[in-house]
Coordinates of C-alpha atoms and ligand atoms in Angstrom, one line a residue:
M1 CA 107.7 125.6 147.8
K2 CA 105.0 123.4 146.5
F3 CA 104.2 126.0 144.0
S4 CA 107.8 126.3 142.7
I5 CA 108.2 122.5 142.4
L6 CA 105.0 122.4 140.3
R7 CA 106.2 125.3 138.3
I8 CA 109.6 123.6 137.6
A9 CA 107.8 120.4 136.7
F10 CA 105.5 122.3 134.4
L11 CA 108.3 124.2 132.7
S12 CA 110.5 121.1 132.2
A13 CA 107.5 119.2 130.7
T14 CA 106.8 122.1 128.4
S15 CA 110.4 122.4 127.3
F16 CA 110.6 118.7 126.8
I17 CA 107.5 118.8 124.5
V18 CA 108.9 121.9 122.6
A19 CA 112.2 120.1 122.2
L20 CA 110.5 117.1 120.8
C21 CA 108.6 119.2 118.3
F22 CA 111.8 120.8 117.1
T23 CA 114.2 117.9 117.1
V24 CA 114.7 116.5 113.7
V25 CA 114.3 112.8 114.1
P26 CA 117.5 111.2 112.8
C27 CA 117.1 109.0 109.7
E28 CA 117.5 105.3 110.2
A29 CA 121.0 104.1 109.9
Q30 CA 121.7 101.6 107.1
N31 CA 121.7 98.1 108.4
P32 CA 124.5 95.9 107.1
T33 CA 123.8 92.9 109.4
I34 CA 122.5 90.6 106.7
A35 CA 123.0 87.5 104.8
P36 CA 126.4 87.1 103.2
A37 CA 126.9 87.6 99.5
N38 CA 127.3 84.5 97.4
Y39 CA 130.5 84.1 95.3
D40 CA 130.0 80.4 94.5
E41 CA 128.7 79.5 91.0
A42 CA 127.7 76.1 92.5
L43 CA 125.2 77.9 94.7
V44 CA 123.4 79.6 91.8
P45 CA 120.1 77.9 91.7
Q46 CA 118.3 76.5 88.6
Y47 CA 116.0 79.2 87.4
V48 CA 113.6 80.1 84.5
L49 CA 113.5 83.7 83.4
P50 CA 110.2 85.4 82.7
D51 CA 109.9 85.6 78.9
P52 CA 109.7 89.2 77.8
L53 CA 107.9 88.1 74.7
V54 CA 105.0 86.2 76.4
A55 CA 102.3 88.5 78.0
E56 CA 100.9 87.8 81.4
D57 CA 97.7 86.4 79.7
G58 CA 99.9 84.0 77.7
T59 CA 99.7 85.8 74.4
K60 CA 102.9 85.4 72.3
I61 CA 104.3 88.8 71.4
E62 CA 105.2 88.6 67.7
T63 CA 105.0 92.1 66.3
P64 CA 106.6 95.4 67.3
E65 CA 103.0 96.8 67.8
Q66 CA 102.1 94.0 70.3
W67 CA 105.3 94.8 72.1
R68 CA 104.7 98.5 72.2
E69 CA 101.0 98.4 73.0
K70 CA 100.6 95.3 75.1
R71 CA 103.8 93.8 76.6
R72 CA 106.0 96.9 77.1
P73 CA 103.4 98.8 79.2
E74 CA 102.8 95.6 81.1
I75 CA 106.4 95.0 82.0
L76 CA 106.9 98.7 82.9
E77 CA 104.0 98.5 85.3
L78 CA 105.4 95.3 86.8
F79 CA 108.6 97.1 87.5
K80 CA 106.7 100.0 89.1
K81 CA 104.6 97.8 91.3
N82 CA 107.2 95.4 92.4
M83 CA 110.5 97.2 92.4
F84 CA 110.9 100.9 91.8
G85 CA 107.5 102.5 92.2
Q86 CA 105.8 105.0 89.9
F87 CA 107.8 107.5 87.8
P88 CA 106.0 110.8 88.7
E89 CA 104.9 113.2 86.1
A90 CA 106.9 116.4 86.5
D91 CA 105.1 119.6 87.5
L92 CA 107.1 121.7 85.1
S93 CA 105.6 124.9 86.5
K94 CA 107.6 124.1 89.7
V95 CA 110.9 123.0 88.2
K96 CA 113.0 125.9 87.1
S97 CA 116.6 126.2 86.0
E98 CA 119.1 129.0 85.7
E99 CA 122.6 129.2 84.4
T100 CA 124.8 130.5 87.2
V101 CA 128.3 130.1 85.8
S102 CA 129.7 130.1 82.2
V103 CA 133.5 130.0 81.6
S104 CA 134.4 129.9 77.9
D105 CA 138.1 128.7 78.3
S106 CA 137.8 125.7 80.5
L107 CA 139.9 122.5 80.0
G108 CA 142.8 124.6 78.5
G109 CA 140.4 126.3 76.1
K110 CA 138.8 123.1 74.8
A111 CA 135.5 123.6 76.5
T112 CA 132.9 126.0 77.9
R113 CA 132.1 125.1 81.4
K114 CA 128.7 125.9 82.8
E115 CA 126.9 125.4 86.0
I116 CA 123.1 125.2 85.9
K117 CA 121.0 125.3 89.0
I118 CA 117.8 123.4 89.1
Y119 CA 115.1 124.4 91.5
F120 CA 112.8 121.5 91.9
D121 CA 110.2 123.4 93.9
A122 CA 110.4 126.9 92.5
P123 CA 109.8 129.6 93.8
N124 CA 110.7 128.0 97.1
E125 CA 114.1 127.1 95.6
F126 CA 114.4 124.0 97.8
P127 CA 115.5 121.3 97.0
Q128 CA 117.9 122.4 94.4
A129 CA 120.8 120.8 92.5
T130 CA 123.7 122.1 90.5
V131 CA 124.6 120.6 87.2
L132 CA 128.2 120.8 86.0
L133 CA 128.3 120.9 82.2
Y134 CA 131.2 120.9 79.7
I135 CA 130.5 121.7 76.0
P136 CA 133.3 121.4 73.4
N137 CA 134.3 124.7 71.9
D138 CA 135.4 123.0 68.7
R139 CA 132.0 122.0 67.3
Q140 CA 129.5 122.9 64.6
G141 CA 126.0 123.4 66.0
S142 CA 124.8 121.3 68.9
V143 CA 126.5 118.1 70.2
P144 CA 125.3 115.0 71.9
V145 CA 125.5 114.9 75.7
F146 CA 126.2 112.4 78.4
V147 CA 124.1 112.9 81.5
M148 CA 125.7 111.1 84.4
P149 CA 125.2 111.7 88.1
N150 CA 128.1 111.7 90.5
F151 CA 128.6 110.3 94.0
Q152 CA 130.2 113.1 96.1
G153 CA 129.6 116.5 94.6
I154 CA 130.5 118.3 91.3
H155 CA 133.7 119.7 93.0
T156 CA 135.0 116.1 93.5
T157 CA 134.9 115.4 89.7
T158 CA 137.7 117.9 88.9
D159 CA 140.7 119.7 90.5
D160 CA 139.4 123.0 89.0
P161 CA 139.2 125.2 92.0
S162 CA 136.6 127.4 90.3
V163 CA 133.9 124.6 90.3
S164 CA 131.4 125.4 93.0
A165 CA 131.1 123.2 96.1
Y166 CA 128.0 122.7 98.1
K167 CA 127.2 120.9 101.3
V168 CA 124.1 118.8 101.4
E169 CA 122.3 118.3 104.6
N170 CA 121.8 114.6 105.5
S171 CA 124.2 113.5 102.8
T172 CA 125.8 110.1 103.3
H173 CA 128.7 110.7 100.8
N174 CA 129.8 114.2 101.4
L175 CA 130.9 115.6 103.7
D176 CA 132.2 116.0 107.2
K177 CA 135.4 117.2 105.7
T178 CA 135.8 120.6 104.4
L179 CA 134.8 120.9 100.8
D180 CA 138.3 121.5 99.6
D181 CA 139.6 118.3 101.2
V182 CA 137.6 116.3 98.7
R183 CA 138.0 118.5 95.6
G184 CA 139.1 116.4 92.7
K185 CA 138.8 113.2 94.7
A186 CA 136.8 111.4 92.1
K187 CA 138.4 112.9 89.0
S188 CA 139.7 109.6 87.7
R189 CA 136.1 108.7 86.9
W190 CA 135.5 111.8 84.9
A191 CA 137.3 111.8 81.6
F192 CA 136.1 115.3 80.8
D193 CA 139.0 116.2 78.5
M194 CA 138.6 113.0 76.5
I195 CA 134.9 113.4 76.2
V196 CA 135.1 116.9 75.0
S197 CA 138.0 116.2 72.7
R198 CA 135.8 113.5 71.0
G199 CA 133.1 116.1 70.4
Y200 CA 130.6 115.4 73.2
A201 CA 129.2 117.4 76.0
V202 CA 128.9 116.0 79.5
A203 CA 126.6 117.0 82.4
T204 CA 126.9 115.7 85.9
V205 CA 124.9 116.3 89.1
F206 CA 125.5 115.2 92.7
Y207 CA 122.8 112.6 93.2
E208 CA 122.2 113.5 96.9
E209 CA 121.3 117.0 95.8
I210 CA 118.3 115.3 94.2
E211 CA 117.7 113.2 97.3
P212 CA 119.9 112.2 100.2
D213 CA 120.7 108.5 100.2
V214 CA 119.1 107.7 103.5
M215 CA 116.1 105.9 104.8
C216 CA 113.9 108.7 106.1
N217 CA 110.5 107.6 105.3
F218 CA 110.7 109.5 102.0
T219 CA 110.7 112.9 103.7
R220 CA 113.9 114.4 102.2
G221 CA 115.0 115.7 98.8
V222 CA 112.5 115.7 96.0
H223 CA 110.2 113.2 97.6
P224 CA 107.9 115.7 99.3
L225 CA 107.0 116.9 95.8
F226 CA 105.4 113.5 94.9
T227 CA 102.2 114.4 96.5
N228 CA 100.0 112.3 94.2
F229 CA 101.1 109.0 95.7
D230 CA 100.0 107.1 98.8
L231 CA 103.0 106.3 100.9
N232 CA 101.4 102.9 101.7
A233 CA 100.8 101.9 98.1
D234 CA 102.9 99.2 96.5
D235 CA 103.9 101.6 93.7
Y236 CA 104.9 104.5 95.9
P237 CA 108.1 105.8 94.2
A238 CA 111.2 104.7 96.1
T239 CA 114.6 106.5 96.2
I240 CA 116.2 105.1 93.0
G241 CA 113.0 106.3 91.3
A242 CA 113.5 109.8 92.8
W243 CA 117.1 110.0 91.5
A244 CA 115.9 108.8 88.1
W245 CA 113.2 111.4 88.0
G246 CA 115.8 114.0 88.9
L247 CA 117.9 113.0 85.9
S248 CA 114.9 113.6 83.7
R249 CA 114.8 117.1 85.1
V250 CA 118.5 117.6 84.3
L251 CA 117.5 116.7 80.7
D252 CA 114.7 119.3 80.8
A253 CA 117.2 121.9 82.0
L254 CA 119.7 121.1 79.2
G255 CA 117.0 121.8 76.7
S256 CA 117.6 125.5 76.9
V257 CA 121.4 125.4 76.7
D258 CA 123.0 126.5 73.5
G259 CA 125.3 123.9 72.0
V260 CA 123.7 120.8 73.6
D261 CA 121.5 118.5 71.5
V262 CA 119.0 117.0 73.9
K263 CA 117.7 114.7 71.2
K264 CA 121.1 113.0 71.4
A265 CA 121.3 112.5 75.2
I266 CA 122.7 109.4 76.8
V267 CA 121.9 108.7 80.4
A268 CA 124.7 106.9 82.2
G269 CA 125.5 105.8 85.8
H270 CA 127.8 103.8 87.9
S271 CA 126.7 101.2 90.5
R272 CA 123.6 102.4 92.4
L273 CA 123.5 105.2 89.8
G274 CA 123.7 102.6 87.1
K275 CA 120.5 101.1 88.4
T276 CA 119.2 104.7 88.4
A277 CA 120.3 105.3 84.8
L278 CA 118.5 102.1 83.6
W279 CA 115.3 103.0 85.4
C280 CA 115.5 106.5 84.1
G281 CA 116.1 105.4 80.5
A282 CA 113.3 102.8 80.7
N283 CA 110.8 105.6 81.6
D284 CA 112.1 108.6 79.9
E285 CA 112.2 107.7 76.2
R286 CA 113.7 111.1 75.3
F287 CA 117.1 109.6 76.3
A288 CA 118.5 108.2 73.0
A289 CA 120.6 105.6 74.8
V290 CA 121.6 104.2 78.2
I291 CA 124.8 103.1 79.9
S292 CA 124.9 100.9 82.9
N293 CA 128.4 100.8 84.5
N294 CA 128.8 98.0 87.1
S295 CA 125.2 98.4 88.2
G296 CA 124.8 94.9 89.7
C297 CA 121.9 93.8 91.8
G298 CA 118.8 95.8 91.1
G299 CA 120.4 97.1 88.0
A300 CA 121.7 94.9 85.1
A301 CA 122.4 91.7 87.1
L302 CA 119.8 89.0 87.0
S303 CA 118.1 88.7 90.4
R304 CA 117.4 85.0 90.0
R305 CA 121.1 84.1 89.9
Q306 CA 121.5 85.2 93.5
F307 CA 125.2 85.7 92.9
G308 CA 127.2 88.5 94.6
E309 CA 124.9 91.0 96.3
R310 CA 121.5 89.5 96.4
V311 CA 117.9 90.8 96.6
D312 CA 117.5 90.0 100.3
R313 CA 120.8 91.7 101.1
I314 CA 120.3 94.8 99.1
N315 CA 116.9 95.4 100.6
A316 CA 118.3 95.0 104.1
S317 CA 121.2 97.4 103.4
F318 CA 119.3 100.0 101.4
P319 CA 115.6 99.7 102.4
H320 CA 114.8 103.0 100.7
W321 CA 116.1 102.2 97.3
F322 CA 113.2 99.9 96.3
T323 CA 109.5 99.6 97.0
K324 CA 108.2 97.7 100.0
K325 CA 106.9 95.1 97.7
F326 CA 110.4 94.3 96.5
H327 CA 111.4 93.5 100.0
E328 CA 108.9 90.6 99.9
Y329 CA 110.9 88.8 97.3
G330 CA 114.1 88.5 99.3
D331 CA 113.8 84.8 99.9
K332 CA 111.7 84.0 96.8
V333 CA 113.2 85.8 93.8
D334 CA 112.0 83.0 91.6
Q335 CA 108.5 84.5 92.2
L336 CA 109.4 87.9 90.9
P337 CA 107.2 88.6 87.9
I338 CA 110.1 90.3 86.2
D339 CA 113.9 90.0 86.0
Q340 CA 116.5 92.5 85.0
H341 CA 116.8 91.5 81.4
E342 CA 113.4 93.0 81.1
L343 CA 114.6 96.3 82.5
I344 CA 117.0 96.3 79.6
A345 CA 114.3 95.3 77.2
L346 CA 112.3 98.4 78.2
I347 CA 115.0 100.5 76.7
A348 CA 114.7 98.8 73.3
P349 CA 115.1 99.6 70.5
R350 CA 117.4 102.4 71.8
P351 CA 121.0 101.4 72.2
V352 CA 122.2 100.2 75.6
Y353 CA 125.6 99.5 77.0
V354 CA 126.1 97.1 79.9
A355 CA 129.6 97.2 81.5
S356 CA 131.0 94.9 84.1
A357 CA 134.4 94.7 85.8
S358 CA 136.3 91.4 86.2
E359 CA 137.0 91.8 89.9
D360 CA 133.6 93.3 90.7
L361 CA 131.9 90.0 91.7
W362 CA 129.6 91.8 94.1
A363 CA 127.8 93.2 91.0
D364 CA 127.8 89.7 89.3
P365 CA 129.5 90.3 85.9
K366 CA 128.0 87.1 84.5
G367 CA 124.5 88.1 85.6
E368 CA 125.0 91.5 83.9
F369 CA 126.0 89.8 80.7
L370 CA 123.1 87.4 80.8
S371 CA 120.6 90.2 81.2
A372 CA 122.0 91.8 78.1
L373 CA 121.9 88.5 76.2
N374 CA 118.3 87.8 77.3
A375 CA 117.1 91.3 76.2
D376 CA 118.2 90.4 72.6
P377 CA 114.9 88.9 71.4
V378 CA 113.1 92.1 72.1
Y379 CA 115.7 94.2 70.3
R380 CA 115.5 91.8 67.4
L381 CA 111.7 91.9 67.3
L382 CA 112.0 95.7 67.1
G383 CA 114.1 95.4 64.0
T384 CA 117.6 96.1 65.4
D385 CA 120.7 93.9 65.4
G386 CA 120.4 93.4 69.1
F387 CA 123.5 91.8 70.7
G388 CA 124.9 91.3 67.2
G389 CA 125.0 87.5 67.5
V390 CA 127.0 87.4 70.8
T391 CA 126.3 84.3 72.8
E392 CA 129.3 84.0 75.1
Q393 CA 130.6 86.3 77.8
P394 CA 133.8 87.9 76.3
D395 CA 137.3 87.9 77.7
V396 CA 138.4 91.0 79.7
N397 CA 138.7 94.2 77.8
A398 CA 137.1 92.8 74.7
P399 CA 133.9 94.9 74.0
V400 CA 131.2 93.0 72.1
G401 CA 127.7 93.6 70.7
A402 CA 125.8 95.9 68.4
T403 CA 122.7 97.9 69.5
I404 CA 123.2 96.1 72.9
R405 CA 126.9 96.3 73.8
Y406 CA 128.8 94.7 76.7
H407 CA 132.3 94.6 78.1
K408 CA 134.1 93.2 81.1
R409 CA 136.9 95.6 82.0
A410 CA 139.9 94.2 83.9
G411 CA 139.8 95.5 87.4
G412 CA 137.4 96.5 90.1
H413 CA 134.2 98.4 90.8
D414 CA 135.0 101.8 89.1
V415 CA 134.7 104.0 86.1
T416 CA 138.0 104.3 84.2
D417 CA 139.3 105.8 81.0
F418 CA 138.9 102.4 79.4
D419 CA 135.2 102.5 80.1
W420 CA 134.9 106.0 78.7
E421 CA 136.7 105.0 75.5
Q422 CA 134.1 102.3 74.9
Y423 CA 131.2 104.7 75.7
L424 CA 132.6 107.2 73.3
N425 CA 132.9 104.6 70.6
F426 CA 129.3 103.5 71.4
A427 CA 128.1 107.1 71.1
D428 CA 130.0 107.5 67.8
S429 CA 128.3 104.4 66.4
I430 CA 124.8 105.7 67.4
F431 CA 125.3 109.3 66.2
K432 CA 127.4 108.2 63.2
K433 CA 130.3 110.4 64.0
Ligands
GTR501 C1 127.0 99.0 97.3 C2 125.7 98.4 96.9 C3 125.7 98.1 95.5 C4 126.2 99.3 94.7 C5 127.2 100.1 95.4 C6 127.5 101.5 94.9 O1 127.1 99.2 98.7 O2 125.5 97.2 97.6 O3 124.4 97.7 95.0 O4 125.1 100.1 94.3 O5 127.0 100.2 96.7 O6 126.6 102.2 94.5 O7 128.7 101.8 94.8

């Protein structure tokens, strides 16, 4: 009797330990119990922006060489240390891509549709992501390409039933529903027909295939590949950085695709993926231009305005997006050594488009405009026409600017045909179409 009780106790203890070892600890839930957003201009504090043209040692930056050699690296490092973390070098021996689908008569014959699989850790083949790519059939040679991640899976960007659909473990955006329930759900954001008809290719990847959008102590997605960094260091790459790194790998993969000119690639993104596009473009200078669509706090909006979503709030809701250091600035954004106009300045002299939406106060349209405006001196120093003399935020649906462009579309937080029309005009002006 005694023996069997002991045995049961032993067995249950062992199975408990075994169960512990094999249970995947759930990732932390996002925590929305935080300070309210601010929608009152009267509560915007007085602030002084850091001057992108004064170095940390007080040197005035007066030549393009000083910018390139002294101030730009300094600002980039400040963003790495304080906000996004390092942008890892790619181990290209591990990143492989392969074309898995090619359909020559997509979009009613206007486009060739391809799917390209990227294996970030070949030959282990995990994690992996699938890029959906449309290339116009009516073209001479290679064409410029938009690289823009999507929120819910490539199969949500179009009704086309032949587009592959994948489930992603630990994804927050897709999917408890069956894959076909969400097919085409986000198609209004993807003007594939218009893009291809204007002579451009477009590539999209589901961002959570690069890394799930969860706080998991950086154990999911591509993060385990960043072995050169100390998890406790200030500049340990955070999740927006991982997504941005993934977009660079998409560009690598496009390099071997016939008909796509990777020297004419524009990285674009909406909302959190707009933040991602800005950070990717700041680091990866192979991207010829950058588009930020309603990127808001941590993207194009000035942190110091504390309007709409604010730094304290975004850090509490999405602790994994930014470095630990950024969390320290929640209640002292005035002490940040950088602000978001300098993220835009890091893209200079390459063209940049900042887009807001009139009802998207959460993303602070005025703060987004002011970032674009305050990046202008750097663009001018580098010999471009910068914001083209713009000083006032324009009315709705009235795009303005030159190498830096801006519009405030009427409506809410979204990507619409109006936005795409402007991005295509922007691309035409860059590539002289
Ligand atoms: C919100 C977040 C924003 C923005 C947005 C999105 O919840 O607060 O910063 O990134 O998500 O990505 O749609």
